[in-house]
Amino acid sequence: MKAKALIMDEKAIERAVFRIAHEIIEKNKGIENIVLVGIKTRGWPLSLRLAKKIEEIEGSKVPLFPLDITYYRDDVEKDDRAPMSVESFDYNIKDKTVV
């Protein structure tokens, strides 16, 4: 399938991820108090890229979690799945900056 237009090539995406990672680090004065949360499905790959880049820059891993918002979407039919709760995370995000 041929794409209509190329918005960003691989190098442009890598530069954008690099820039965003640096901005996250700078605005939070380091990574000690941040947690990355990627919304499934398409936000998750971006959060993985950001976490990897932040680790390359800072030399430490950032807590990273997926978030499934399927239950809360208004464009799909509801089913018997339980809504996500705070207990879904095995990490205390109190006083953390969630990105």
mmCIF file with all atom_site columns, C-alpha atoms in Angstrom:
data_model
loop_
_atom_site.group_PDB
_atom_site.id
_atom_site.type_symbol
_atom_site.label_atom_id
_atom_site.label_alt_id
_atom_site.label_comp_id
_atom_site.label_asym_id
_atom_site.label_entity_id
_atom_site.label_seq_id
_atom_site.pdbx_PDB_ins_code
_atom_site.Cartn_x
_atom_site.Cartn_y
_atom_site.Cartn_z
_atom_site.occupancy
_atom_site.B_iso_or_equiv
_atom_site.pdbx_formal_charge
_atom_site.auth_seq_id
_atom_site.auth_comp_id
_atom_site.auth_asym_id
_atom_site.auth_atom_id
_atom_site.pdbx_PDB_model_num
ATOM 1  C CA . MET A 1 1  ? 0.000   0.000  0.000  1.00 0.00 ? 1  MET A CA 1
ATOM 2  C CA . LYS A 1 2  ? 1.448   3.329  -1.040 1.00 0.00 ? 2  LYS A CA 1
ATOM 3  C CA . ALA A 1 3  ? 1.382   6.114  1.542  1.00 0.00 ? 3  ALA A CA 1
ATOM 4  C CA . LYS A 1 4  ? -0.152  9.479  0.616  1.00 0.00 ? 4  LYS A CA 1
ATOM 5  C CA . ALA A 1 5  ? 2.592   11.495 2.229  1.00 0.00 ? 5  ALA A CA 1
ATOM 6  C CA . LEU A 1 6  ? 5.628   10.900 4.365  1.00 0.00 ? 6  LEU A CA 1
ATOM 7  C CA . ILE A 1 7  ? 5.339   13.031 7.492  1.00 0.00 ? 7  ILE A CA 1
ATOM 8  C CA . MET A 1 8  ? 8.559   11.954 9.193  1.00 0.00 ? 8  MET A CA 1
ATOM 9  C CA . ASP A 1 9  ? 11.280  9.615  8.055  1.00 0.00 ? 9  ASP A CA 1
ATOM 10 C CA . GLU A 1 10 ? 13.246  7.379  10.422 1.00 0.00 ? 10 GLU A CA 1
ATOM 11 C CA . LYS A 1 11 ? 15.890  10.022 11.164 1.00 0.00 ? 11 LYS A CA 1
ATOM 12 C CA . ALA A 1 12 ? 13.273  12.693 11.877 1.00 0.00 ? 12 ALA A CA 1
ATOM 13 C CA . ILE A 1 13 ? 11.468  10.368 14.290 1.00 0.00 ? 13 ILE A CA 1
ATOM 14 C CA . GLU A 1 14 ? 14.743  9.580  16.068 1.00 0.00 ? 14 GLU A CA 1
ATOM 15 C CA . ARG A 1 15 ? 15.535  13.304 16.390 1.00 0.00 ? 15 ARG A CA 1
ATOM 16 C CA . ALA A 1 16 ? 12.055  13.992 17.771 1.00 0.00 ? 16 ALA A CA 1
ATOM 17 C CA . VAL A 1 17 ? 12.337  11.177 20.343 1.00 0.00 ? 17 VAL A CA 1
ATOM 18 C CA . PHE A 1 18 ? 15.791  12.471 21.344 1.00 0.00 ? 18 PHE A CA 1
ATOM 19 C CA . ARG A 1 19 ? 14.443  16.012 21.768 1.00 0.00 ? 19 ARG A CA 1
ATOM 20 C CA . ILE A 1 20 ? 11.356  14.889 23.725 1.00 0.00 ? 20 ILE A CA 1
ATOM 21 C CA . ALA A 1 21 ? 13.505  12.709 26.015 1.00 0.00 ? 21 ALA A CA 1
ATOM 22 C CA . HIS A 1 22 ? 15.799  15.657 26.752 1.00 0.00 ? 22 HIS A CA 1
ATOM 23 C CA . GLU A 1 23 ? 12.825  17.927 27.433 1.00 0.00 ? 23 GLU A CA 1
ATOM 24 C CA . ILE A 1 24 ? 11.333  15.404 29.872 1.00 0.00 ? 24 ILE A CA 1
ATOM 25 C CA . ILE A 1 25 ? 14.659  15.188 31.719 1.00 0.00 ? 25 ILE A CA 1
ATOM 26 C CA . GLU A 1 26 ? 15.220  18.958 31.765 1.00 0.00 ? 26 GLU A CA 1
ATOM 27 C CA . LYS A 1 27 ? 11.713  19.960 32.831 1.00 0.00 ? 27 LYS A CA 1
ATOM 28 C CA . ASN A 1 28 ? 11.779  17.419 35.669 1.00 0.00 ? 28 ASN A CA 1
ATOM 29 C CA . LYS A 1 29 ? 15.370  18.171 36.734 1.00 0.00 ? 29 LYS A CA 1
ATOM 30 C CA . GLY A 1 30 ? 16.362  14.553 36.172 1.00 0.00 ? 30 GLY A CA 1
ATOM 31 C CA . ILE A 1 31 ? 14.461  11.278 36.176 1.00 0.00 ? 31 ILE A CA 1
ATOM 32 C CA . GLU A 1 32 ? 14.187  10.521 39.888 1.00 0.00 ? 32 GLU A CA 1
ATOM 33 C CA . ASN A 1 33 ? 10.515  11.491 40.140 1.00 0.00 ? 33 ASN A CA 1
ATOM 34 C CA . ILE A 1 34 ? 9.098   10.544 36.758 1.00 0.00 ? 34 ILE A CA 1
ATOM 35 C CA . VAL A 1 35 ? 7.093   7.567  35.568 1.00 0.00 ? 35 VAL A CA 1
ATOM 36 C CA . LEU A 1 36 ? 6.318   6.899  31.906 1.00 0.00 ? 36 LEU A CA 1
ATOM 37 C CA . VAL A 1 37 ? 2.880   5.549  31.024 1.00 0.00 ? 37 VAL A CA 1
ATOM 38 C CA . GLY A 1 38 ? 2.095   4.499  27.461 1.00 0.00 ? 38 GLY A CA 1
ATOM 39 C CA . ILE A 1 39 ? -1.504  4.225  26.350 1.00 0.00 ? 39 ILE A CA 1
ATOM 40 C CA . LYS A 1 40 ? -2.066  0.929  24.527 1.00 0.00 ? 40 LYS A CA 1
ATOM 41 C CA . THR A 1 41 ? -1.867  0.387  21.616 1.00 0.00 ? 41 THR A CA 1
ATOM 42 C CA . ARG A 1 42 ? -0.130  3.177  19.728 1.00 0.00 ? 42 ARG A CA 1
ATOM 43 C CA . GLY A 1 43 ? 1.217   5.161  22.673 1.00 0.00 ? 43 GLY A CA 1
ATOM 44 C CA . TRP A 1 44 ? 3.036   2.133  24.033 1.00 0.00 ? 44 TRP A CA 1
ATOM 45 C CA . PRO A 1 45 ? 5.717   1.933  21.300 1.00 0.00 ? 45 PRO A CA 1
ATOM 46 C CA . LEU A 1 46 ? 6.441   5.651  21.740 1.00 0.00 ? 46 LEU A CA 1
ATOM 47 C CA . SER A 1 47 ? 6.818   5.241  25.506 1.00 0.00 ? 47 SER A CA 1
ATOM 48 C CA . LEU A 1 48 ? 9.233   2.334  24.905 1.00 0.00 ? 48 LEU A CA 1
ATOM 49 C CA . ARG A 1 49 ? 11.348  4.513  22.605 1.00 0.00 ? 49 ARG A CA 1
ATOM 50 C CA . LEU A 1 50 ? 11.342  7.368  25.106 1.00 0.00 ? 50 LEU A CA 1
ATOM 51 C CA . ALA A 1 51 ? 12.303  5.058  27.981 1.00 0.00 ? 51 ALA A CA 1
ATOM 52 C CA . LYS A 1 52 ? 15.189  3.626  25.958 1.00 0.00 ? 52 LYS A CA 1
ATOM 53 C CA . LYS A 1 53 ? 16.445  7.078  24.967 1.00 0.00 ? 53 LYS A CA 1
ATOM 54 C CA . ILE A 1 54 ? 16.169  8.409  28.541 1.00 0.00 ? 54 ILE A CA 1
ATOM 55 C CA . GLU A 1 55 ? 18.140  5.395  29.778 1.00 0.00 ? 55 GLU A CA 1
ATOM 56 C CA . GLU A 1 56 ? 20.835  6.057  27.155 1.00 0.00 ? 56 GLU A CA 1
ATOM 57 C CA . ILE A 1 57 ? 21.085  9.698  28.257 1.00 0.00 ? 57 ILE A CA 1
ATOM 58 C CA . GLU A 1 58 ? 20.842  9.252  32.036 1.00 0.00 ? 58 GLU A CA 1
ATOM 59 C CA . GLY A 1 59 ? 22.268  5.768  32.493 1.00 0.00 ? 59 GLY A CA 1
ATOM 60 C CA . SER A 1 60 ? 19.262  4.663  34.564 1.00 0.00 ? 60 SER A CA 1
ATOM 61 C CA . LYS A 1 61 ? 15.932  3.077  33.745 1.00 0.00 ? 61 LYS A CA 1
ATOM 62 C CA . VAL A 1 62 ? 12.690  4.985  34.147 1.00 0.00 ? 62 VAL A CA 1
ATOM 63 C CA . PRO A 1 63 ? 9.638   3.172  35.543 1.00 0.00 ? 63 PRO A CA 1
ATOM 64 C CA . LEU A 1 64 ? 7.433   2.355  32.556 1.00 0.00 ? 64 LEU A CA 1
ATOM 65 C CA . PHE A 1 65 ? 3.889   1.001  32.453 1.00 0.00 ? 65 PHE A CA 1
ATOM 66 C CA . PRO A 1 66 ? 1.252   0.347  29.772 1.00 0.00 ? 66 PRO A CA 1
ATOM 67 C CA . LEU A 1 67 ? -2.245  1.726  30.248 1.00 0.00 ? 67 LEU A CA 1
ATOM 68 C CA . ASP A 1 68 ? -5.236  0.028  28.620 1.00 0.00 ? 68 ASP A CA 1
ATOM 69 C CA . ILE A 1 69 ? -8.078  2.512  28.151 1.00 0.00 ? 69 ILE A CA 1
ATOM 70 C CA . THR A 1 70 ? -10.302 0.178  26.117 1.00 0.00 ? 70 THR A CA 1
ATOM 71 C CA . TYR A 1 71 ? -13.037 0.143  28.752 1.00 0.00 ? 71 TYR A CA 1
ATOM 72 C CA . TYR A 1 72 ? -13.300 3.942  28.662 1.00 0.00 ? 72 TYR A CA 1
ATOM 73 C CA . ARG A 1 73 ? -13.495 4.429  24.900 1.00 0.00 ? 73 ARG A CA 1
ATOM 74 C CA . ASP A 1 74 ? -16.775 5.749  23.572 1.00 0.00 ? 74 ASP A CA 1
ATOM 75 C CA . ASP A 1 75 ? -16.275 4.369  20.069 1.00 0.00 ? 75 ASP A CA 1
ATOM 76 C CA . VAL A 1 76 ? -16.365 0.678  20.996 1.00 0.00 ? 76 VAL A CA 1
ATOM 77 C CA . GLU A 1 77 ? -19.032 -1.449 22.594 1.00 0.00 ? 77 GLU A CA 1
ATOM 78 C CA . LYS A 1 78 ? -18.625 -2.175 26.303 1.00 0.00 ? 78 LYS A CA 1
ATOM 79 C CA . ASP A 1 79 ? -18.093 -5.742 27.412 1.00 0.00 ? 79 ASP A CA 1
ATOM 80 C CA . ASP A 1 80 ? -17.666 -7.530 30.718 1.00 0.00 ? 80 ASP A CA 1
ATOM 81 C CA . ARG A 1 81 ? -14.092 -6.387 31.306 1.00 0.00 ? 81 ARG A CA 1
ATOM 82 C CA . ALA A 1 82 ? -13.618 -4.581 34.566 1.00 0.00 ? 82 ALA A CA 1
ATOM 83 C CA . PRO A 1 83 ? -12.496 -0.971 34.400 1.00 0.00 ? 83 PRO A CA 1
ATOM 84 C CA . MET A 1 84 ? -8.860  -0.251 35.161 1.00 0.00 ? 84 MET A CA 1
ATOM 85 C CA . SER A 1 85 ? -8.183  0.631  38.756 1.00 0.00 ? 85 SER A CA 1
ATOM 86 C CA . VAL A 1 86 ? -5.261  2.177  40.561 1.00 0.00 ? 86 VAL A CA 1
ATOM 87 C CA . GLU A 1 87 ? -4.419  -1.289 41.885 1.00 0.00 ? 87 GLU A CA 1
ATOM 88 C CA . SER A 1 88 ? -3.519  -2.277 38.312 1.00 0.00 ? 88 SER A CA 1
ATOM 89 C CA . PHE A 1 89 ? -0.131  -0.649 38.877 1.00 0.00 ? 89 PHE A CA 1
ATOM 90 C CA . ASP A 1 90 ? 2.366   -2.408 41.134 1.00 0.00 ? 90 ASP A CA 1
ATOM 91 C CA . TYR A 1 91 ? 4.199   0.881  41.589 1.00 0.00 ? 91 TYR A CA 1
ATOM 92 C CA . ASN A 1 92 ? 3.455   3.804  43.880 1.00 0.00 ? 92 ASN A CA 1
ATOM 93 C CA . ILE A 1 93 ? 3.008   6.902  41.712 1.00 0.00 ? 93 ILE A CA 1
ATOM 94 C CA . LYS A 1 94 ? 2.228   9.199  44.643 1.00 0.00 ? 94 LYS A CA 1
ATOM 95 C CA . ASP A 1 95 ? 4.255   12.422 44.317 1.00 0.00 ? 95 ASP A CA 1
ATOM 96 C CA . LYS A 1 96 ? 5.586   11.292 40.924 1.00 0.00 ? 96 LYS A CA 1
ATOM 97 C CA . THR A 1 97 ? 5.261   13.092 37.617 1.00 0.00 ? 97 THR A CA 1
ATOM 98 C CA . VAL A 1 98 ? 3.455   10.817 35.182 1.00 0.00 ? 98 VAL A CA 1
ATOM 99 C CA . VAL A 1 99 ? 4.422   11.402 31.556 1.00 0.00 ? 99 VAL A CA 1
#
